[in-house]
Short mmCIF file of C-alpha atoms in Angstrom, two decimals:
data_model
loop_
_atom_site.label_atom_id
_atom_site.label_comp_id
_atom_site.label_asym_id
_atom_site.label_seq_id
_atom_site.Cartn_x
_atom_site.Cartn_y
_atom_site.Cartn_z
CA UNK A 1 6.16 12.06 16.94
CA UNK A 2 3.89 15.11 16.84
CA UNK A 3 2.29 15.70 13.42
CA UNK A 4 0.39 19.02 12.95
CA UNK A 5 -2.22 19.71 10.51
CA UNK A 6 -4.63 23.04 10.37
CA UNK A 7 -8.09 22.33 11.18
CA UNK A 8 -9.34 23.27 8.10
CA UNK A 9 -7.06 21.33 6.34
CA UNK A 10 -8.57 17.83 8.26
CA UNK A 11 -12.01 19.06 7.69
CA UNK A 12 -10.79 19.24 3.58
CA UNK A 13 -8.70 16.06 3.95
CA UNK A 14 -12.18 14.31 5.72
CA UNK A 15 -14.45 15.15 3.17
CA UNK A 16 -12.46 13.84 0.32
CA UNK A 17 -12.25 10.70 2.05
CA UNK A 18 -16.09 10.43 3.15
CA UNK A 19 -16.68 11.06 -0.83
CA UNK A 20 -14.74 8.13 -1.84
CA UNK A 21 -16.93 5.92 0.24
CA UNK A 22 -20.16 7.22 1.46
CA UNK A 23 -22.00 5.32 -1.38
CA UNK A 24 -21.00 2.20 0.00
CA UNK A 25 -23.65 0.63 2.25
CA UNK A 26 -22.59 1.14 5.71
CA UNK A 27 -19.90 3.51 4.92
CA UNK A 28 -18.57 4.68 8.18
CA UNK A 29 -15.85 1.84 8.85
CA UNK A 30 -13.76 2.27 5.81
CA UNK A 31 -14.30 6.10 5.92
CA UNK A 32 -13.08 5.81 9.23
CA UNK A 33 -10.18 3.53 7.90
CA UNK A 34 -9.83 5.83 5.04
CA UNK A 35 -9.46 8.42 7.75
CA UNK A 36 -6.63 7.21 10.05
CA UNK A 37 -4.55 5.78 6.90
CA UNK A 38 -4.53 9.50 5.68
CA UNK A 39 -3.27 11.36 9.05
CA UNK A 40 -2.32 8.50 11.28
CA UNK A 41 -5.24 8.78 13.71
CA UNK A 42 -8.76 10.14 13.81
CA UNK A 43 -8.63 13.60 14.60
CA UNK A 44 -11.31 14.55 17.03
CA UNK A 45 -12.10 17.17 14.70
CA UNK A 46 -12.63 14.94 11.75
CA UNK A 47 -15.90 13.23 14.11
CA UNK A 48 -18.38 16.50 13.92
CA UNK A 49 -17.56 16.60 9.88
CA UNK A 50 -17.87 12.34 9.39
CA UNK A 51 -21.52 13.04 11.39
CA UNK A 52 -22.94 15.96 9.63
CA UNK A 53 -21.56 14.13 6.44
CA UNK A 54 -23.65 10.87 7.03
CA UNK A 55 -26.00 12.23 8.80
CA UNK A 56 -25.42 11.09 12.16
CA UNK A 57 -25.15 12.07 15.68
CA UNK A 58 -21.29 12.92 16.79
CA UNK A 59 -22.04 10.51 19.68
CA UNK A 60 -22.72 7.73 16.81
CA UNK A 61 -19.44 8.42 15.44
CA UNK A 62 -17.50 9.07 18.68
CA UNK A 63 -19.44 5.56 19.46
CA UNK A 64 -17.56 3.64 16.42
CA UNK A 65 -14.26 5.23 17.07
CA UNK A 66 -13.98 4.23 20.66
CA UNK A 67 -15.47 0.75 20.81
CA UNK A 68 -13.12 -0.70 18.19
CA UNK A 69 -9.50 -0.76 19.38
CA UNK A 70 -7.74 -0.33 15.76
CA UNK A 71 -9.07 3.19 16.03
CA UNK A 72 -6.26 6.01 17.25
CA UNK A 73 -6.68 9.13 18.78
CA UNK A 74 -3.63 10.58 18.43
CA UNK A 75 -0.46 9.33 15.85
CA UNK A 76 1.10 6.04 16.37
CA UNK A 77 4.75 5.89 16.50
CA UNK A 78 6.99 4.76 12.97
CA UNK A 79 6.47 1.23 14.26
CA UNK A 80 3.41 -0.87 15.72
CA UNK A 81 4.38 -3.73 18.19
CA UNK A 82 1.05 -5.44 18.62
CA UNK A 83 0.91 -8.25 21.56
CA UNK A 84 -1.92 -10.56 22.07
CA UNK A 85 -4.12 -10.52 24.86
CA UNK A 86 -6.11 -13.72 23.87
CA UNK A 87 -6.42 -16.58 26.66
CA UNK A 88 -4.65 -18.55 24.87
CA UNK A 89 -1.71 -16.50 24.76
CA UNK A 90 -2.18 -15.63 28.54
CA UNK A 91 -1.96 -19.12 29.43
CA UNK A 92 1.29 -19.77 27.69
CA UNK A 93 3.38 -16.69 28.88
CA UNK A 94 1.72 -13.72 27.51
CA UNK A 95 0.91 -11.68 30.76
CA UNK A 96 4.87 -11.67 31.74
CA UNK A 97 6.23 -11.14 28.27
CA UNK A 98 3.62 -8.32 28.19
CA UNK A 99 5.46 -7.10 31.18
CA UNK A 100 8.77 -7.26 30.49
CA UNK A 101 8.01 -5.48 26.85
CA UNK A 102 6.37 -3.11 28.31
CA UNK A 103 9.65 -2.18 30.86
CA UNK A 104 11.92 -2.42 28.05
CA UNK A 105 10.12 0.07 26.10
CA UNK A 106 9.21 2.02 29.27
CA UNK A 107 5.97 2.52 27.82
CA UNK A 108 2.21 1.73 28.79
CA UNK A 109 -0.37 -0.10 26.35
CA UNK A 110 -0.83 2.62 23.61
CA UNK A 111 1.85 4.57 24.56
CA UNK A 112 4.47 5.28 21.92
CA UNK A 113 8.49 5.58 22.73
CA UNK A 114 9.65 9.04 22.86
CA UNK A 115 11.85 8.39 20.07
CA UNK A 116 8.80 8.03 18.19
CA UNK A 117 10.00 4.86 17.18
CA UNK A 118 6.93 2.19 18.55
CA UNK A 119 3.49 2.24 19.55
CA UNK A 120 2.37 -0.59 21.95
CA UNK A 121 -0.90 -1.97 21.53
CA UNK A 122 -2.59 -4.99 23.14
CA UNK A 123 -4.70 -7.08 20.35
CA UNK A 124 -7.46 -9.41 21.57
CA UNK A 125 -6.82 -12.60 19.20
CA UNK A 126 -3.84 -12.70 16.69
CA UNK A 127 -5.52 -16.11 15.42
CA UNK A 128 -2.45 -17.93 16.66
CA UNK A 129 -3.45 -19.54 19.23
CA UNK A 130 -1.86 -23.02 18.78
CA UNK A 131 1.47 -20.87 18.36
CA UNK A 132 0.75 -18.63 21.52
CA UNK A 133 1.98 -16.07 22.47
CA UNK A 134 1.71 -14.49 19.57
CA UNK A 135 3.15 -10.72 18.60
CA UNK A 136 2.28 -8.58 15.07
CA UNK A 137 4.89 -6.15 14.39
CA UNK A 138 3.64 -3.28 11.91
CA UNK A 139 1.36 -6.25 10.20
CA UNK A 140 3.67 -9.28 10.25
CA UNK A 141 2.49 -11.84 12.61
CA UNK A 142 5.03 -13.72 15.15
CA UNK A 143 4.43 -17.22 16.73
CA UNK A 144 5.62 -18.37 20.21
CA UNK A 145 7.56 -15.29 20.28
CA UNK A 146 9.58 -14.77 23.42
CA UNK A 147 11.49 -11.89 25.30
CA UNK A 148 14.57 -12.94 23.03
CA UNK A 149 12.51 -12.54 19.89
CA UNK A 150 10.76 -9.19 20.86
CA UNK A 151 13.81 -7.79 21.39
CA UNK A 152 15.40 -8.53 18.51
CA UNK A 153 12.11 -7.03 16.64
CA UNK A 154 12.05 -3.95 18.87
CA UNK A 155 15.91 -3.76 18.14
CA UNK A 156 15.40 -3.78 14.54
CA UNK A 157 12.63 -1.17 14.74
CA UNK A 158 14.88 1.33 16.31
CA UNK A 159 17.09 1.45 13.85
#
């Protein structure tokens, strides 16, 4: 799924958002939220704007965007297929289901099919532990899911 926007265009689009919240304290989470619900992923050219905006270094920003794992680089696919990597989960399965999802979809964490159709992203603590492993497809969380019930929800996404 390639989505194009002009430059200017993101630079526009980012301000708006950074208006709606920069008079919150500590506003650069949900401007950065604000930011990837709007184009699907924080464009690298939306960091130098966010900075000047809030008066921080692009390094700050670039910081933020790369230590927390909900943040995107580029567009997810129509679909996000979200597989814990907890302990918990590890210990009852989760490293081989991880596997095998990850053949079926012939993808790598954070890839996205090349139908466009699902992103895979590993998620560190579903809060599921006692029903381990756990799976969150597009924000709907799965218990003891196995490689019968990921199927069935990667089926259903493909359609």
């Amino acid at each position: 799924m390639n989505i194009h926007v002009a430059k200017g265009d993101i630079a526009t689009r980012t301000i708006a958002i950074i208006d709606q919240f920069k008079h919150l304290e500590g506003p650069l989470l949900p401007i950065l939220h604000g930011i990837q619900d709007e184009f699907g992923h924080v464009p690298q050219e939306a960091l130098p704007v966010i900075a000047k905006e809030l008066n921080l270094s692009r390094a700050e920003v670039h910081g933020v965007v790369t230590f927390y794992h909900d943040y995107r680089d580029h567009p997810a696919g129509r679909h996000v297929l979200r597989l814990c990597r907890a302990e918990a989960c590890q210990s009852m399965g989760g490293d081989a289901l991880a596997e095998r999802v990850k053949a079926l979809l012939g993808i790598d964490w954070h890839g996205t099919t090349p139908d466009g159709a699902i992103t895979l992203e590993p998620v560190f603590c579903l809060g599921l532990c006692s029903c381990s492993p756990s799976a969150m497809m597009d924000g709907e969380v799965h218990g003891r899911v196995d490689v019968a019930d990921l199927e069935a929800l990667i089926s259903e996404a493909r359609r």
